[in-house]
């Protein structure tokens, strides 16, 4: 059995796995069981920070899941092609590339 800390990742970030076109509206969603302390998020290409954006809390649709807190991470201003990850430092969460 894994220790509780290994099972208890509290914040997750989801991005469109198909990708985004450069001129598209580009938004990732962070969701958590508890409020997060982050007010900004980082967009990284490898180890370099290429964009910093604001974290915006949005109403939860209350789909009956366990994640009560939703946050919009809008990086539409980033209009260059590439492979990136989104990161919340305080919540210790990172998206897939």
Coordinates of N, CA, C and O in Angstrom, one line a residue:
X1 N 0.8 -1.2 0.0 CA 0.0 0.0 0.0 C 0.9 1.2 0.0 O 1.9 1.3 0.7
X2 N 0.5 2.3 -0.8 CA 1.3 3.5 -0.9 C 1.0 4.4 0.3 O -0.2 4.4 0.9
X3 N 1.9 5.2 0.8 CA 1.7 6.1 1.9 C 0.6 7.1 1.4 O 0.5 7.4 0.3
X4 N -0.1 7.7 2.4 CA -1.2 8.6 2.1 C -0.7 9.8 1.3 O -1.4 10.3 0.4
X5 N 0.5 10.3 1.5 CA 1.1 11.4 0.8 C 1.2 11.1 -0.7 O 1.0 12.0 -1.5
X6 N 1.5 9.9 -1.0 CA 1.6 9.5 -2.4 C 0.3 9.5 -3.1 O 0.2 9.6 -4.3
X7 N -0.8 9.2 -2.4 CA -2.1 9.2 -3.0 C -2.8 10.5 -3.0 O -3.9 10.6 -3.6
X8 N -2.3 11.5 -2.3 CA -3.1 12.7 -2.0 C -2.7 13.9 -2.9 O -2.6 15.0 -2.3
X9 N -2.3 13.7 -4.1 CA -2.1 14.9 -4.9 C -3.4 15.7 -4.9 O -4.5 15.1 -5.3
X10 N -3.3 16.9 -4.6 CA -4.6 17.7 -4.4 C -5.0 18.5 -5.6 O -6.1 18.9 -5.7
X11 N -4.1 18.9 -6.4 CA -4.4 19.8 -7.5 C -4.0 19.2 -8.8 O -2.8 18.7 -8.9
X12 N -4.8 19.3 -9.8 CA -4.5 18.7 -11.2 C -4.7 19.8 -12.2 O -5.6 20.7 -12.0
X13 N -3.9 19.7 -13.3 CA -4.1 20.7 -14.4 C -4.4 19.9 -15.6 O -3.7 18.9 -16.0
X14 N -5.4 20.3 -16.4 CA -5.8 19.6 -17.6 C -5.7 20.6 -18.7 O -6.2 21.7 -18.7
X15 N -5.1 20.2 -19.8 CA -4.9 21.0 -21.0 C -5.5 20.1 -22.2 O -5.8 18.9 -22.1
X16 N -5.8 20.8 -23.3 CA -6.3 20.1 -24.5 C -5.1 19.2 -25.0 O -4.2 19.8 -25.6
X17 N -5.3 17.9 -25.0 CA -4.2 17.1 -25.4 C -4.0 17.1 -26.9 O -3.0 16.6 -27.4
X18 N -5.0 17.5 -27.7 CA -4.9 17.6 -29.1 C -4.1 18.9 -29.5 O -3.6 19.0 -30.6
X19 N -3.9 19.8 -28.6 CA -3.1 21.0 -28.8 C -4.0 22.2 -29.1 O -5.3 22.1 -29.1
X20 N -3.4 23.3 -29.4 CA -4.1 24.6 -29.7 C -3.4 25.2 -30.9 O -2.2 25.1 -31.1
X21 N -4.2 25.8 -31.7 CA -3.7 26.6 -32.8 C -3.2 28.0 -32.3 O -3.7 28.5 -31.3
X22 N -2.2 28.6 -32.9 CA -1.6 29.8 -32.3 C -2.6 30.9 -32.0 O -2.6 31.6 -31.0
X23 N -3.6 31.1 -32.9 CA -4.6 32.2 -32.7 C -5.8 31.8 -31.9 O -6.7 32.6 -31.6
X24 N -5.9 30.5 -31.4 CA -7.0 30.0 -30.6 C -7.0 30.6 -29.2 O -6.0 31.1 -28.7
X25 N -8.2 30.6 -28.6 CA -8.3 30.9 -27.2 C -7.7 29.6 -26.5 O -8.1 28.5 -26.8
X26 N -6.7 29.8 -25.6 CA -6.0 28.7 -25.0 C -6.2 28.8 -23.5 O -5.8 29.7 -22.9
X27 N -6.9 27.8 -23.0 CA -7.2 27.7 -21.5 C -6.9 26.3 -21.0 O -7.3 25.3 -21.6
X28 N -6.3 26.3 -19.9 CA -6.1 25.0 -19.1 C -7.0 25.2 -17.9 O -7.4 26.3 -17.5
X29 N -7.4 24.1 -17.3 CA -8.2 24.1 -16.1 C -7.5 23.4 -15.0 O -7.0 22.3 -15.1
X30 N -7.4 24.0 -13.8 CA -6.8 23.4 -12.6 C -8.0 23.1 -11.7 O -9.0 23.9 -11.6
X31 N -8.0 21.9 -11.1 CA -9.1 21.6 -10.2 C -8.5 21.0 -8.9 O -7.4 20.3 -9.0
X32 N -9.2 21.2 -7.8 CA -8.6 20.9 -6.5 C -9.8 20.6 -5.5 O -10.9 21.1 -5.7
X33 N -9.4 19.8 -4.5 CA -10.4 19.6 -3.4 C -10.4 20.7 -2.4 O -11.4 20.9 -1.7
X34 N -9.4 21.5 -2.4 CA -9.2 22.6 -1.4 C -8.9 23.9 -2.3 O -8.3 23.8 -3.3
X35 N -9.1 25.1 -1.7 CA -8.7 26.3 -2.4 C -7.1 26.3 -2.6 O -6.4 25.7 -1.8
X36 N -6.6 26.8 -3.7 CA -5.2 26.9 -3.9 C -4.7 28.3 -3.6 O -5.5 29.3 -3.6
X37 N -3.4 28.4 -3.3 CA -2.8 29.7 -2.9 C -2.2 30.4 -4.1 O -1.9 31.6 -4.0
X38 N -2.1 29.8 -5.2 CA -1.5 30.4 -6.4 C -2.4 31.5 -6.9 O -3.6 31.3 -7.1
X39 N -1.7 32.6 -7.3 CA -2.4 33.7 -8.0 C -1.9 33.8 -9.4 O -2.6 34.5 -10.2
X40 N -0.8 33.2 -9.7 CA -0.3 33.2 -11.1 C 0.2 31.7 -11.4 O 0.4 30.9 -10.5
X41 N 0.3 31.5 -12.7 CA 0.8 30.2 -13.2 C 1.9 30.5 -14.1 O 2.1 31.6 -14.7
X42 N 2.8 29.5 -14.3 CA 3.9 29.6 -15.2 C 3.7 28.7 -16.4 O 3.1 27.6 -16.3
X43 N 4.1 29.2 -17.6 CA 4.1 28.3 -18.8 C 5.6 28.1 -19.1 O 6.3 29.1 -19.2
X44 N 6.0 26.9 -19.2 CA 7.4 26.5 -19.4 C 7.6 25.8 -20.7 O 6.8 25.0 -21.2
X45 N 8.7 26.1 -21.3 CA 9.2 25.3 -22.5 C 10.5 24.7 -22.0 O 11.5 25.5 -21.8
X46 N 10.5 23.4 -21.7 CA 11.7 22.9 -21.0 C 11.8 23.4 -19.6 O 10.9 23.5 -18.8
X47 N 13.0 24.0 -19.3 CA 13.2 24.6 -18.0 C 13.0 26.1 -18.0 O 13.0 26.8 -17.0
X48 N 12.7 26.7 -19.2 CA 12.6 28.2 -19.3 C 11.1 28.6 -19.1 O 10.2 28.0 -19.7
X49 N 10.9 29.6 -18.3 CA 9.5 30.2 -18.2 C 9.3 31.2 -19.4 O 10.1 32.1 -19.6
X50 N 8.3 30.9 -20.2 CA 8.0 31.7 -21.4 C 6.8 32.5 -21.3 O 6.5 33.4 -22.2
X51 N 6.0 32.3 -20.2 CA 4.8 33.1 -20.1 C 4.3 33.0 -18.6 O 4.5 31.9 -18.0
X52 N 3.8 34.0 -18.0 CA 3.2 34.0 -16.7 C 1.8 34.6 -16.8 O 1.6 35.6 -17.5
X53 N 0.8 33.9 -16.3 CA -0.6 34.3 -16.3 C -1.2 34.3 -15.0 O -0.7 33.8 -14.0
X54 N -2.4 34.9 -14.9 CA -3.2 35.0 -13.7 C -4.1 33.7 -13.6 O -4.6 33.2 -14.5
X55 N -4.2 33.3 -12.3 CA -5.1 32.2 -12.0 C -6.5 32.8 -11.7 O -6.6 33.8 -10.9
X56 N -7.5 32.3 -12.3 CA -8.9 32.9 -12.2 C -9.8 31.7 -11.6 O -10.0 30.7 -12.3
X57 N -10.3 31.9 -10.4 CA -11.3 30.9 -9.9 C -12.6 31.1 -10.7 O -13.1 32.2 -11.0
X58 N -13.2 29.9 -11.1 CA -14.4 29.9 -11.8 C -15.4 29.0 -11.0 O -15.0 28.1 -10.2
X59 N -16.7 29.3 -11.2 CA -17.7 28.5 -10.4 C -17.6 27.0 -10.8 O -17.4 26.7 -12.0
X60 N -17.7 26.2 -9.8 CA -17.7 24.7 -10.0 C -19.1 24.3 -10.6 O -20.1 24.7 -10.0
X61 N -19.1 23.5 -11.6 CA -20.4 23.0 -12.1 C -21.1 22.0 -11.2 O -22.2 21.6 -11.5
X62 N -20.5 21.6 -10.2 CA -21.0 20.6 -9.2 C -21.6 19.4 -9.9 O -22.7 19.1 -9.8
X63 N -20.7 18.7 -10.6 CA -21.0 17.5 -11.3 C -21.0 16.3 -10.4 O -21.1 15.1 -10.8
X64 N -20.9 16.5 -9.1 CA -21.0 15.4 -8.1 C -19.6 14.8 -7.9 O -19.5 13.7 -7.3
X65 N -18.6 15.4 -8.4 CA -17.2 14.8 -8.2 C -16.6 15.3 -6.9 O -17.3 16.0 -6.1
X66 N -15.4 15.0 -6.7 CA -14.7 15.3 -5.5 C -13.9 16.6 -5.6 O -13.3 17.0 -4.6
X67 N -13.9 17.3 -6.7 CA -13.2 18.5 -6.9 C -14.1 19.7 -6.9 O -14.8 20.0 -7.8
X68 N -14.1 20.4 -5.8 CA -15.0 21.6 -5.6 C -14.5 22.9 -6.1 O -15.2 23.8 -6.4
X69 N -13.1 23.0 -6.3 CA -12.5 24.3 -6.7 C -12.0 24.1 -8.2 O -11.2 23.2 -8.4
X70 N -12.4 25.1 -9.0 CA -11.9 25.1 -10.4 C -11.3 26.4 -10.7 O -11.7 27.5 -10.2
X71 N -10.2 26.4 -11.5 CA -9.5 27.6 -11.9 C -9.2 27.6 -13.3 O -8.8 26.6 -13.9
X72 N -9.4 28.7 -14.0 CA -9.0 28.9 -15.4 C -7.6 29.5 -15.5 O -7.3 30.5 -14.8
X73 N -6.8 28.9 -16.4 CA -5.5 29.3 -16.6 C -5.4 29.7 -18.1 O -5.2 28.9 -19.0
X74 N -5.6 31.0 -18.4 CA -5.7 31.4 -19.8 C -4.3 31.9 -20.3 O -3.7 32.8 -19.7
X75 N -3.9 31.2 -21.3 CA -2.6 31.6 -21.9 C -2.8 31.9 -23.4 O -1.9 31.7 -24.3
X76 N -3.9 32.5 -23.8 CA -4.3 32.8 -25.1 C -3.3 33.8 -25.7 O -3.0 33.9 -26.9
X77 N -2.6 34.7 -24.9 CA -1.7 35.7 -25.4 C -0.4 35.0 -25.9 O 0.3 35.6 -26.7
X78 N -0.2 33.8 -25.6 CA 1.0 33.0 -26.1 C 0.6 32.5 -27.4 O -0.2 31.5 -27.6
X79 N 1.2 33.1 -28.5 CA 0.7 32.7 -29.9 C 1.8 32.1 -30.7 O 1.8 32.2 -31.9
X80 N 2.8 31.4 -30.1 CA 3.8 30.7 -30.8 C 3.7 29.2 -30.7 O 3.3 28.7 -29.7
X81 N 4.0 28.5 -31.8 CA 4.0 27.1 -31.7 C 5.1 26.5 -30.8 O 6.1 27.1 -30.7
X82 N 4.8 25.4 -30.2 CA 5.8 24.7 -29.4 C 5.1 23.7 -28.4 O 3.9 23.6 -28.4
X83 N 6.0 23.1 -27.6 CA 5.5 22.2 -26.6 C 5.8 22.8 -25.3 O 6.9 23.2 -25.0
X84 N 4.7 22.9 -24.5 CA 4.8 23.7 -23.2 C 4.1 22.9 -22.1 O 3.3 22.0 -22.3
X85 N 4.5 23.2 -20.9 CA 3.8 22.7 -19.7 C 3.3 23.9 -18.9 O 3.9 25.0 -18.9
X86 N 2.2 23.7 -18.1 CA 1.7 24.7 -17.2 C 1.9 24.3 -15.8 O 1.8 23.1 -15.5
X87 N 2.4 25.2 -15.0 CA 2.7 24.9 -13.6 C 2.2 25.8 -12.6 O 2.2 27.0 -12.8
X88 N 1.7 25.3 -11.5 CA 1.3 26.0 -10.3 C 2.3 25.7 -9.2 O 2.4 24.5 -8.8
X89 N 3.1 26.7 -8.8 CA 4.2 26.4 -7.9 C 3.7 26.0 -6.5 O 4.1 25.0 -5.9
X90 N 2.8 26.9 -5.9 CA 2.4 26.6 -4.5 C 1.6 25.3 -4.4 O 1.7 24.6 -3.4
X91 N 0.8 25.0 -5.4 CA -0.1 23.8 -5.4 C 0.7 22.6 -5.8 O 0.2 21.5 -5.7
X92 N 2.0 22.8 -6.3 CA 2.8 21.7 -6.7 C 2.2 20.9 -7.8 O 2.1 19.6 -7.7
X93 N 1.6 21.5 -8.8 CA 0.9 20.8 -9.9 C 1.6 21.2 -11.2 O 2.0 22.4 -11.4
X94 N 1.6 20.3 -12.1 CA 2.1 20.5 -13.5 C 1.3 19.8 -14.5 O 1.0 18.6 -14.2
X95 N 1.1 20.4 -15.6 CA 0.3 19.7 -16.7 C 1.3 18.7 -17.4 O 2.5 18.8 -17.3
X96 N 0.6 17.9 -18.3 CA 1.4 17.2 -19.3 C 1.9 18.1 -20.3 O 1.3 19.2 -20.5
X97 N 2.9 17.7 -21.1 CA 3.4 18.6 -22.1 C 2.5 18.5 -23.3 O 1.8 17.6 -23.6

